[in-house]
Amino acid sequence: MVLARMNAHTAPISLTITFANGVSTVLMLYPCSGTDGLSFFDLETGASSTTTAATAQAATYCMLPWQSRGPNNFDPVAPMDPAATGAATEIFMPANSKTLFLGSTNGGVWRTDNFDSTTPHYIPLTDKNLCQSVSTVTGSLQDPNFIAYGCNGVSNFGSVAGPYEGVYVSIDGGTTWTHTNLPYGRDNVGLLVNKIIITGTSNGQHTITVSTLGEKVRRDNSRIPNTGAIYRSTDLGENWVPYSTNKGKDEYPFDMIQDPSTIPPTFYYVDNSKKIYRNTKLDINSWTAVTDTTFINKECADEDKGDGFFADTVNNAKLTIYTEGQNNILYVGYYGGSTEPASTCYAFYFSTDQGATWTTMLAPNGDILYQKIGVGTQNKRGYGELGNQGETNFAVFADPTDPRFLYVGGTGVEIFRGDRTFSGNNPNENEGFLWSFIRDMKTEDSVIPMFTVTGTSPHVDVRFFGWDRSTNQLMCTNDGGIWIHTNPKGRGDWVHKNGDLSTNEFLLAAYDSTTDTIAGAAQDNCIWVSRSSAADIAAGKSIPGMFYTYNTGDGINVAFDSNQLPPVLYATDQSFGNFMKVPWIEGGKPPSTLFGNILPNGAYDFFSVFALNVVNPRYLLACTNILKLNFCNRYDMTTGDNGELPDSEKVQTTGTLSYYKYGGYRNGIGDETMIFGINSEGNYVFALDKGGKNEYNSLAIVKGKTEIVIAMNPRNYYQSYVVDGWSQVWQTLDFGATWTNVIGTLYADTGSHEMPYAWGSVVVPMDNNNALVIGTAYGIYAAFDDKMGPNTRWHKLGLSMPNVLVSSFVYDPIRDLLVTSTMGRGWWQLPKVKPQLTFLDGGMYKFIFNKQIYDRISYKKNNLVSVLKSVFSL
């Protein structure tokens, strides 16, 4: 059908449409009243599929956009390792600029044009791109508008990620993006990109060089052996050619850098065999190994055992280079493991002659550790706690203004400045020696400023270092966002620059309707609680007090008991640690009751969930999920105190459960004994109610992942759904005895080339049926249980939702509100859910628009199909 005429910008909008049979008709569109949402309109079609009439009336309901609920600022606790936003990966700052591009683990790329501000304002740039799992972001040194980013699984929650879509480039500073043609691997799955370098001039002659760990395993986050390679494109990613010769061998590049001071630029990369290669001719056959596999033979240092170990394996390596003048200095840092003795270790080297010879810098260690005794400190030998997450949390950086200094950070609490020119007798002591601490930390809940001016520290788990040349300050990304050190070559302070970033990874959300309060369990980290509204976020409000946190490890569990007055929040971190309850109060941060860790220790793995009883929320269920012990404990939440767990009793002792529901309704009758769960190790379903107990083999529905989430019909606990690790959707109507795959058209409807990366789900009860809502990396979709089967039809629910992993939902029937947690973009909500589901269930083809589209339609002079495509793509 063709748009023949479009009237001027008036209300209502009149569209004249000419159909394929030559018949013309006028369609009148009326906007939503009193809302910023999108209007529903029906297009009537004849039985022969040739439309002879099109009618529309003033909208009764509107298709609404998803609304952000933050967090968009961090909890203003002490300056020592405060709770912060989600993990940031790499950054790029054009020269002589206040603009900064920031990548996040699962929240895409963000841009700020006022990084020099105390509270920079960030905007997301990649919400509509298919990939939000940013492993690397960079730009051209000659053209500040040429930006590129690559995709890989870099979250510390099991490397969970959305689609692996290679490399995106922008020639306008991130306003628009082009998805390049970087080759896919087998099974149409993307490559694991870990570094991008852009060379060329400002006249558009850019060369993009991409380092990859290899091909991703389909439906898994691991890599296929013998596939690591480097690729190069000279036409904005339209075509790619191999640029390394190690493909076909199980050698893969960990890191790649350029020396821009040479013409052409010299490239280096380091691989998993410990070798470093150099290429000075931009030719695939010109790579020369400048080290061999005996590197780090005896210089590897363990934080507990000292120096002198051979690293059997190298799990990561980082390169950095000082390039001012002619005195170029190349550095490499290794993270690996030693079998004898069993240890995790690090080693660092530098070369002043392009890799021809190397000098060890040993590894950071010191005599002064933070072990407070009275008013002083205890001197004790110990090595820098760079930690055991070096695959993701490891960074080295050469000071671009001083050829002496190397900055090093890892998983642990320390960040070091190394001085390669130090020649004293005690190279591993405190400030001013070979390695110097440049952050402080707490000892016995107090801070004694030793290595910073006022006793400050960034969030732990370093990922990347950069340099702000306008201020000569060190920039550091970590699992709490982005920070600067005000005087990295001396004593300064750490200051966060997170501004209004909203990149938190939440595993679970809870919602209280009475107070409109959201709580979330965050990976990297803490339990978060919101005191802000969607209107606050939309208005750009970002002030202290909008959010607060409870400092735990990585949050796992949150649940509100809204039947109590005031409502009470229950929460834990990983492995059932820091079990707490928090009563809601009118203002400020409520005090918590910290029960302690759920016992026994060792019976629970990292992702251990609890379940609050739906029928009687006085009781909370915690089940073992490691095959050492088999039981579920029911806790009486009216008991317990600080340091004292609530009273408990075992309610079943025959198996472990990975995920479960507790208490439910059927035929209008509540059963508080009901337990319905999945054992992902034993591959069975556990079903218990007053009618008895059953266990059913369920190999199909638990494949692919252990963090299984069950969506249960709140009116009928016999009806539940599971989304497995391969994005298949399974339905049971008989309390787990049998399961049916109802994936239907979800792959096609999302446009996924690999899989939709579906995760969180929830059942929304309707008047005549029930809707199953599922979050995918391509948006949020709904289907209806009376239409489910081999060809289940899925409908996109709501508008303007970023393409981000959706981990959980809460539906509140009182407000008719759907709240979701995401792995990378915080919390979102959708109001007036049932009217939207009702229209989707009707199967009608609908026109929708808001003021933005209202303006767009008025002046768009192409065919109606394009208009609708642009509308529905929001």
mmCIF file of N, CA and C in Angstrom, residues 273-378:
data_model
loop_
_atom_site.group_PDB
_atom_site.id
_atom_site.type_symbol
_atom_site.label_atom_id
_atom_site.label_comp_id
_atom_site.label_asym_id
_atom_site.label_seq_id
_atom_site.Cartn_x
_atom_site.Cartn_y
_atom_site.Cartn_z
ATOM 1 N N SER A 273 50.106 -18.031 24.564
ATOM 2 C CA SER A 273 51.342 -18.812 24.682
ATOM 3 C C SER A 273 52.453 -18.006 25.352
ATOM 4 N N LYS A 274 52.132 -16.794 25.822
ATOM 5 C CA LYS A 274 53.045 -15.839 26.452
ATOM 6 C C LYS A 274 53.823 -15.013 25.430
ATOM 7 N N LYS A 275 53.745 -15.350 24.145
ATOM 8 C CA LYS A 275 54.521 -14.644 23.134
ATOM 9 C C LYS A 275 53.948 -13.260 22.862
ATOM 10 N N ILE A 276 54.869 -12.335 22.526
ATOM 11 C CA ILE A 276 54.501 -11.012 22.043
ATOM 12 C C ILE A 276 54.994 -10.893 20.607
ATOM 13 N N TYR A 277 54.125 -10.411 19.711
ATOM 14 C CA TYR A 277 54.459 -10.267 18.297
ATOM 15 C C TYR A 277 54.468 -8.792 17.923
ATOM 16 N N ARG A 278 55.327 -8.452 16.948
ATOM 17 C CA ARG A 278 55.442 -7.080 16.451
ATOM 18 C C ARG A 278 55.292 -7.090 14.935
ATOM 19 N N ASN A 279 54.619 -6.041 14.409
ATOM 20 C CA ASN A 279 54.454 -5.897 12.965
ATOM 21 C C ASN A 279 54.667 -4.437 12.608
ATOM 22 N N THR A 280 55.642 -4.155 11.768
ATOM 23 C CA THR A 280 55.972 -2.780 11.391
ATOM 24 C C THR A 280 55.563 -2.440 9.963
ATOM 25 N N LYS A 281 54.932 -3.403 9.242
ATOM 26 C CA LYS A 281 54.677 -3.195 7.816
ATOM 27 C C LYS A 281 53.213 -3.314 7.419
ATOM 28 N N LEU A 282 52.327 -3.505 8.391
ATOM 29 C CA LEU A 282 50.904 -3.622 8.099
ATOM 30 C C LEU A 282 50.613 -4.769 7.141
ATOM 31 N N ASP A 283 51.425 -5.810 7.188
ATOM 32 C CA ASP A 283 51.264 -6.948 6.293
ATOM 33 C C ASP A 283 51.080 -8.197 7.137
ATOM 34 N N ILE A 284 50.182 -9.085 6.728
ATOM 35 C CA ILE A 284 49.876 -10.264 7.534
ATOM 36 C C ILE A 284 51.088 -11.160 7.715
ATOM 37 N N ASN A 285 52.030 -11.112 6.789
ATOM 38 C CA ASN A 285 53.203 -11.989 6.872
ATOM 39 C C ASN A 285 54.398 -11.337 7.562
ATOM 40 N N SER A 286 54.184 -10.184 8.191
ATOM 41 C CA SER A 286 55.307 -9.447 8.777
ATOM 42 C C SER A 286 55.323 -9.479 10.297
ATOM 43 N N TRP A 287 54.581 -10.371 10.906
ATOM 44 C CA TRP A 287 54.600 -10.476 12.359
ATOM 45 C C TRP A 287 55.865 -11.204 12.806
ATOM 46 N N THR A 288 56.534 -10.632 13.800
ATOM 47 C CA THR A 288 57.761 -11.218 14.348
ATOM 48 C C THR A 288 57.591 -11.415 15.844
ATOM 49 N N ALA A 289 57.893 -12.618 16.328
ATOM 50 C CA ALA A 289 57.821 -12.879 17.769
ATOM 51 C C ALA A 289 59.010 -12.226 18.456
ATOM 52 N N VAL A 290 58.735 -11.409 19.468
ATOM 53 C CA VAL A 290 59.817 -10.736 20.189
ATOM 54 C C VAL A 290 60.033 -11.345 21.568
ATOM 55 N N THR A 291 59.243 -12.342 21.937
ATOM 56 C CA THR A 291 59.481 -13.123 23.146
ATOM 57 C C THR A 291 59.235 -14.581 22.799
ATOM 58 N N ASP A 292 59.540 -15.469 23.723
ATOM 59 C CA ASP A 292 59.254 -16.884 23.508
ATOM 60 C C ASP A 292 58.407 -17.420 24.658
ATOM 61 N N THR A 293 58.135 -18.702 24.631
ATOM 62 C CA THR A 293 57.223 -19.283 25.607
ATOM 63 C C THR A 293 57.864 -19.494 26.976
ATOM 64 N N THR A 294 59.136 -19.209 27.112
ATOM 65 C CA THR A 294 59.770 -19.334 28.432
ATOM 66 C C THR A 294 59.631 -18.048 29.240
ATOM 67 N N PHE A 295 58.974 -17.064 28.659
ATOM 68 C CA PHE A 295 58.737 -15.820 29.382
ATOM 69 C C PHE A 295 57.990 -16.118 30.683
ATOM 70 N N ILE A 296 58.184 -15.293 31.673
ATOM 71 C CA ILE A 296 57.711 -15.472 33.050
ATOM 72 C C ILE A 296 58.040 -16.878 33.562
ATOM 73 N N ASN A 297 59.301 -17.243 33.369
ATOM 74 C CA ASN A 297 59.782 -18.551 33.813
ATOM 75 C C ASN A 297 59.894 -18.621 35.329
ATOM 76 N N LYS A 298 60.383 -17.546 35.948
ATOM 77 C CA LYS A 298 60.548 -17.577 37.398
ATOM 78 C C LYS A 298 60.266 -16.229 38.053
ATOM 79 N N GLU A 299 59.620 -15.341 37.317
ATOM 80 C CA GLU A 299 59.326 -14.032 37.891
ATOM 81 C C GLU A 299 57.883 -13.896 38.355
ATOM 82 N N CYS A 300 57.108 -14.958 38.237
ATOM 83 C CA CYS A 300 55.701 -14.879 38.613
ATOM 84 C C CYS A 300 55.574 -14.803 40.134
ATOM 85 N N ALA A 301 54.781 -13.849 40.632
ATOM 86 C CA ALA A 301 54.659 -13.616 42.074
ATOM 87 C C ALA A 301 53.240 -13.880 42.528
ATOM 88 N N ASP A 302 53.123 -14.689 43.587
ATOM 89 C CA ASP A 302 51.840 -14.967 44.213
ATOM 90 C C ASP A 302 51.675 -14.062 45.427
ATOM 91 N N GLU A 303 50.433 -13.617 45.689
ATOM 92 C CA GLU A 303 50.231 -12.643 46.761
ATOM 93 C C GLU A 303 50.535 -13.203 48.141
ATOM 94 N N ASP A 304 50.508 -14.528 48.291
ATOM 95 C CA ASP A 304 50.785 -15.127 49.595
ATOM 96 C C ASP A 304 52.155 -15.787 49.680
ATOM 97 N N LYS A 305 52.728 -16.180 48.536
ATOM 98 C CA LYS A 305 53.899 -17.048 48.589
ATOM 99 C C LYS A 305 55.189 -16.406 48.090
ATOM 100 N N GLY A 306 55.128 -15.208 47.529
ATOM 101 C CA GLY A 306 56.347 -14.553 47.102
ATOM 102 C C GLY A 306 56.642 -14.711 45.627
ATOM 103 N N ASP A 307 57.888 -14.353 45.218
ATOM 104 C CA ASP A 307 58.327 -14.429 43.830
ATOM 105 C C ASP A 307 58.932 -15.795 43.516
ATOM 106 N N GLY A 308 59.243 -15.973 42.219
ATOM 107 C CA GLY A 308 60.080 -17.092 41.823
ATOM 108 C C GLY A 308 59.348 -18.283 41.250
ATOM 109 N N PHE A 309 58.103 -18.114 40.779
ATOM 110 C CA PHE A 309 57.342 -19.245 40.270
ATOM 111 C C PHE A 309 57.279 -19.216 38.748
ATOM 112 N N PHE A 310 57.179 -20.386 38.188
ATOM 113 C CA PHE A 310 56.949 -20.533 36.753
ATOM 114 C C PHE A 310 55.449 -20.572 36.509
ATOM 115 N N ALA A 311 54.981 -19.775 35.574
ATOM 116 C CA ALA A 311 53.550 -19.751 35.250
ATOM 117 C C ALA A 311 53.263 -20.818 34.202
ATOM 118 N N ASP A 312 52.563 -21.869 34.603
ATOM 119 C CA ASP A 312 52.209 -22.927 33.658
ATOM 120 C C ASP A 312 51.205 -22.447 32.619
ATOM 121 N N THR A 313 50.257 -21.647 33.056
ATOM 122 C CA THR A 313 49.224 -21.144 32.159
ATOM 123 C C THR A 313 49.143 -19.631 32.270
ATOM 124 N N VAL A 314 48.782 -19.003 31.188
ATOM 125 C CA VAL A 314 48.536 -17.564 31.167
ATOM 126 C C VAL A 314 47.068 -17.367 30.808
ATOM 127 N N ASN A 315 46.325 -16.767 31.707
ATOM 128 C CA ASN A 315 44.892 -16.585 31.519
ATOM 129 C C ASN A 315 44.532 -15.212 30.985
ATOM 130 N N ASN A 316 45.473 -14.277 31.053
ATOM 131 C CA ASN A 316 45.256 -12.962 30.471
ATOM 132 C C ASN A 316 46.603 -12.259 30.408
ATOM 133 N N ALA A 317 46.705 -11.303 29.512
ATOM 134 C CA ALA A 317 47.906 -10.483 29.396
ATOM 135 C C ALA A 317 47.508 -9.135 28.826
ATOM 136 N N LYS A 318 48.193 -8.075 29.272
ATOM 137 C CA LYS A 318 47.878 -6.719 28.845
ATOM 138 C C LYS A 318 49.146 -6.015 28.374
ATOM 139 N N LEU A 319 49.005 -5.233 27.308
ATOM 140 C CA LEU A 319 50.097 -4.429 26.765
ATOM 141 C C LEU A 319 49.778 -2.953 26.936
ATOM 142 N N THR A 320 50.816 -2.147 27.107
ATOM 143 C CA THR A 320 50.672 -0.699 27.127
ATOM 144 C C THR A 320 51.997 -0.097 26.686
ATOM 145 N N ILE A 321 51.967 1.152 26.203
ATOM 146 C CA ILE A 321 53.187 1.738 25.643
ATOM 147 C C ILE A 321 53.253 3.228 25.951
ATOM 148 N N TYR A 322 54.453 3.672 26.281
ATOM 149 C CA TYR A 322 54.758 5.105 26.416
ATOM 150 C C TYR A 322 55.371 5.546 25.097
ATOM 151 N N THR A 323 54.807 6.602 24.470
ATOM 152 C CA THR A 323 55.221 6.952 23.109
ATOM 153 C C THR A 323 55.579 8.415 22.924
ATOM 154 N N GLU A 324 55.917 9.116 23.997
ATOM 155 C CA GLU A 324 56.316 10.513 23.834
ATOM 156 C C GLU A 324 57.768 10.593 23.376
ATOM 157 N N GLY A 325 58.012 11.343 22.303
ATOM 158 C CA GLY A 325 59.386 11.493 21.811
ATOM 159 C C GLY A 325 59.913 10.196 21.222
ATOM 160 N N GLN A 326 61.225 9.991 21.353
ATOM 161 C CA GLN A 326 61.867 8.802 20.800
ATOM 162 C C GLN A 326 62.057 7.694 21.824
ATOM 163 N N ASN A 327 61.763 7.970 23.075
ATOM 164 C CA ASN A 327 62.022 6.992 24.137
ATOM 165 C C ASN A 327 60.795 6.124 24.391
ATOM 166 N N ASN A 328 60.422 5.362 23.379
ATOM 167 C CA ASN A 328 59.243 4.524 23.520
ATOM 168 C C ASN A 328 59.528 3.345 24.452
ATOM 169 N N ILE A 329 58.567 3.079 25.343
ATOM 170 C CA ILE A 329 58.738 2.013 26.331
ATOM 171 C C ILE A 329 57.513 1.114 26.274
ATOM 172 N N LEU A 330 57.752 -0.142 26.019
ATOM 173 C CA LEU A 330 56.691 -1.134 25.910
ATOM 174 C C LEU A 330 56.608 -1.925 27.209
ATOM 175 N N TYR A 331 55.385 -2.088 27.739
ATOM 176 C CA TYR A 331 55.167 -2.853 28.961
ATOM 177 C C TYR A 331 54.227 -4.030 28.670
ATOM 178 N N VAL A 332 54.377 -5.095 29.446
ATOM 179 C CA VAL A 332 53.449 -6.211 29.408
ATOM 180 C C VAL A 332 53.213 -6.700 30.833
ATOM 181 N N GLY A 333 51.966 -7.038 31.115
ATOM 182 C CA GLY A 333 51.608 -7.649 32.393
ATOM 183 C C GLY A 333 50.909 -8.966 32.145
ATOM 184 N N TYR A 334 51.265 -9.996 32.914
ATOM 185 C CA TYR A 334 50.683 -11.321 32.761
ATOM 186 C C TYR A 334 49.905 -11.700 34.013
ATOM 187 N N TYR A 335 48.790 -12.378 33.777
ATOM 188 C CA TYR A 335 48.028 -13.011 34.860
ATOM 189 C C TYR A 335 47.932 -14.495 34.540
ATOM 190 N N GLY A 336 48.402 -15.328 35.448
ATOM 191 C CA GLY A 336 48.410 -16.754 35.171
ATOM 192 C C GLY A 336 48.374 -17.591 36.418
ATOM 193 N N GLY A 337 48.757 -18.844 36.242
ATOM 194 C CA GLY A 337 48.737 -19.773 37.348
ATOM 195 C C GLY A 337 49.975 -20.637 37.374
ATOM 196 N N SER A 338 50.373 -21.017 38.568
ATOM 197 C CA SER A 338 51.529 -21.879 38.772
ATOM 198 C C SER A 338 51.075 -23.161 39.469
ATOM 199 N N THR A 339 51.491 -24.293 38.932
ATOM 200 C CA THR A 339 51.108 -25.568 39.529
ATOM 201 C C THR A 339 51.895 -25.866 40.782
ATOM 202 N N GLU A 340 53.182 -25.544 40.762
ATOM 203 C CA GLU A 340 54.055 -25.821 41.913
ATOM 204 C C GLU A 340 54.677 -24.524 42.411
ATOM 205 N N PRO A 341 54.278 -23.973 43.523
ATOM 206 C CA PRO A 341 53.093 -24.378 44.279
ATOM 207 C C PRO A 341 51.823 -23.848 43.620
ATOM 208 N N ALA A 342 50.694 -24.427 43.966
ATOM 209 C CA ALA A 342 49.432 -23.989 43.394
ATOM 210 C C ALA A 342 49.186 -22.534 43.767
ATOM 211 N N SER A 343 49.117 -21.672 42.783
ATOM 212 C CA SER A 343 48.979 -20.254 43.089
ATOM 213 C C SER A 343 48.485 -19.496 41.874
ATOM 214 N N THR A 344 47.902 -18.347 42.145
ATOM 215 C CA THR A 344 47.586 -17.357 41.125
ATOM 216 C C THR A 344 48.676 -16.301 41.155
ATOM 217 N N CYS A 345 49.226 -15.950 40.008
ATOM 218 C CA CYS A 345 50.376 -15.060 40.060
ATOM 219 C C CYS A 345 50.370 -14.064 38.905
ATOM 220 N N TYR A 346 51.171 -13.012 39.095
ATOM 221 C CA TYR A 346 51.295 -11.913 38.138
ATOM 222 C C TYR A 346 52.774 -11.654 37.863
ATOM 223 N N ALA A 347 53.063 -11.125 36.682
ATOM 224 C CA ALA A 347 54.427 -10.730 36.339
ATOM 225 C C ALA A 347 54.377 -9.531 35.405
ATOM 226 N N PHE A 348 55.399 -8.648 35.497
ATOM 227 C CA PHE A 348 55.422 -7.418 34.716
ATOM 228 C C PHE A 348 56.821 -7.196 34.154
ATOM 229 N N TYR A 349 56.894 -6.712 32.899
ATOM 230 C CA TYR A 349 58.168 -6.480 32.214
ATOM 231 C C TYR A 349 58.066 -5.191 31.406
ATOM 232 N N PHE A 350 59.238 -4.658 31.052
ATOM 233 C CA PHE A 350 59.268 -3.528 30.135
ATOM 234 C C PHE A 350 60.435 -3.701 29.165
ATOM 235 N N SER A 351 60.284 -3.045 27.997
ATOM 236 C CA SER A 351 61.317 -3.069 26.971
ATOM 237 C C SER A 351 61.493 -1.661 26.425
ATOM 238 N N THR A 352 62.745 -1.255 26.249
ATOM 239 C CA THR A 352 63.047 0.079 25.696
ATOM 240 C C THR A 352 63.541 0.001 24.256
ATOM 241 N N ASP A 353 63.487 -1.213 23.665
ATOM 242 C CA ASP A 353 64.010 -1.376 22.305
ATOM 243 C C ASP A 353 63.059 -2.190 21.434
ATOM 244 N N GLN A 354 61.771 -1.871 21.506
ATOM 245 C CA GLN A 354 60.722 -2.502 20.703
ATOM 246 C C GLN A 354 60.648 -4.009 20.916
ATOM 247 N N GLY A 355 60.936 -4.446 22.113
ATOM 248 C CA GLY A 355 60.776 -5.849 22.435
ATOM 249 C C GLY A 355 61.993 -6.710 22.235
ATOM 250 N N ALA A 356 63.125 -6.125 21.835
ATOM 251 C CA ALA A 356 64.332 -6.939 21.616
ATOM 252 C C ALA A 356 64.853 -7.502 22.935
ATOM 253 N N THR A 357 64.815 -6.712 23.997
ATOM 254 C CA THR A 357 65.221 -7.175 25.324
ATOM 255 C C THR A 357 64.184 -6.723 26.337
ATOM 256 N N TRP A 358 64.112 -7.480 27.444
ATOM 257 C CA TRP A 358 63.084 -7.213 28.449
ATOM 258 C C TRP A 358 63.688 -7.216 29.848
ATOM 259 N N THR A 359 63.118 -6.373 30.705
ATOM 260 C CA THR A 359 63.539 -6.284 32.100
ATOM 261 C C THR A 359 62.329 -6.509 32.991
ATOM 262 N N THR A 360 62.503 -7.358 34.017
ATOM 263 C CA THR A 360 61.385 -7.628 34.909
ATOM 264 C C THR A 360 61.179 -6.493 35.913
ATOM 265 N N MET A 361 59.918 -6.259 36.233
ATOM 266 C CA MET A 361 59.564 -5.344 37.331
ATOM 267 C C MET A 361 59.027 -6.133 38.515
ATOM 268 N N LEU A 362 59.238 -7.451 38.520
ATOM 269 C CA LEU A 362 58.679 -8.303 39.565
ATOM 270 C C LEU A 362 57.177 -8.067 39.661
ATOM 271 N N ALA A 363 56.621 -8.165 40.816
ATOM 272 C CA ALA A 363 55.196 -7.916 41.005
ATOM 273 C C ALA A 363 55.019 -7.108 42.271
ATOM 274 N N PRO A 364 53.957 -6.300 42.353
ATOM 275 C CA PRO A 364 53.795 -5.447 43.530
ATOM 276 C C PRO A 364 53.683 -6.253 44.815
ATOM 277 N N ASN A 365 54.468 -5.875 45.795
ATOM 278 C CA ASN A 365 54.280 -6.397 47.144
ATOM 279 C C ASN A 365 54.796 -5.346 48.108
ATOM 280 N N GLY A 366 54.526 -5.508 49.364
ATOM 281 C CA GLY A 366 54.944 -4.473 50.298
ATOM 282 C C GLY A 366 55.032 -4.956 51.723
ATOM 283 N N ASP A 367 55.818 -4.256 52.522
ATOM 284 C CA ASP A 367 55.931 -4.580 53.938
ATOM 285 C C ASP A 367 54.819 -3.932 54.753
ATOM 286 N N ILE A 368 54.292 -2.831 54.281
ATOM 287 C CA ILE A 368 53.242 -2.156 55.028
ATOM 288 C C ILE A 368 51.898 -2.585 54.467
ATOM 289 N N LEU A 369 51.167 -3.358 55.234
ATOM 290 C CA LEU A 369 49.815 -3.748 54.879
ATOM 291 C C LEU A 369 48.848 -3.074 55.849
ATOM 292 N N TYR A 370 47.552 -3.195 55.514
ATOM 293 C CA TYR A 370 46.552 -2.515 56.314
ATOM 294 C C TYR A 370 46.057 -3.436 57.423
ATOM 295 N N GLN A 371 46.902 -3.724 58.382
ATOM 296 C CA GLN A 371 46.505 -4.522 59.533
ATOM 297 C C GLN A 371 46.717 -3.673 60.779
ATOM 298 N N LYS A 372 45.639 -3.077 61.233
ATOM 299 C CA LYS A 372 45.733 -2.084 62.293
ATOM 300 C C LYS A 372 45.878 -2.756 63.657
ATOM 301 N N ILE A 373 46.847 -2.292 64.419
ATOM 302 C CA ILE A 373 47.015 -2.721 65.807
ATOM 303 C C ILE A 373 47.078 -1.457 66.653
ATOM 304 N N GLY A 374 46.028 -1.215 67.401
ATOM 305 C CA GLY A 374 45.973 0.019 68.182
ATOM 306 C C GLY A 374 45.916 1.214 67.253
ATOM 307 N N VAL A 375 46.875 2.119 67.410
ATOM 308 C CA VAL A 375 46.900 3.321 66.576
ATOM 309 C C VAL A 375 47.912 3.201 65.459
ATOM 310 N N GLY A 376 48.578 2.056 65.352
ATOM 311 C CA GLY A 376 49.606 1.905 64.332
ATOM 312 C C GLY A 376 49.255 0.799 63.344
ATOM 313 N N THR A 377 50.260 0.345 62.618
ATOM 314 C CA THR A 377 50.070 -0.746 61.678
ATOM 315 C C THR A 377 51.101 -1.819 61.939
ATOM 316 N N GLN A 378 50.765 -3.012 61.578
ATOM 317 C CA GLN A 378 51.684 -4.125 61.727
ATOM 318 C C GLN A 378 52.468 -4.307 60.440
#
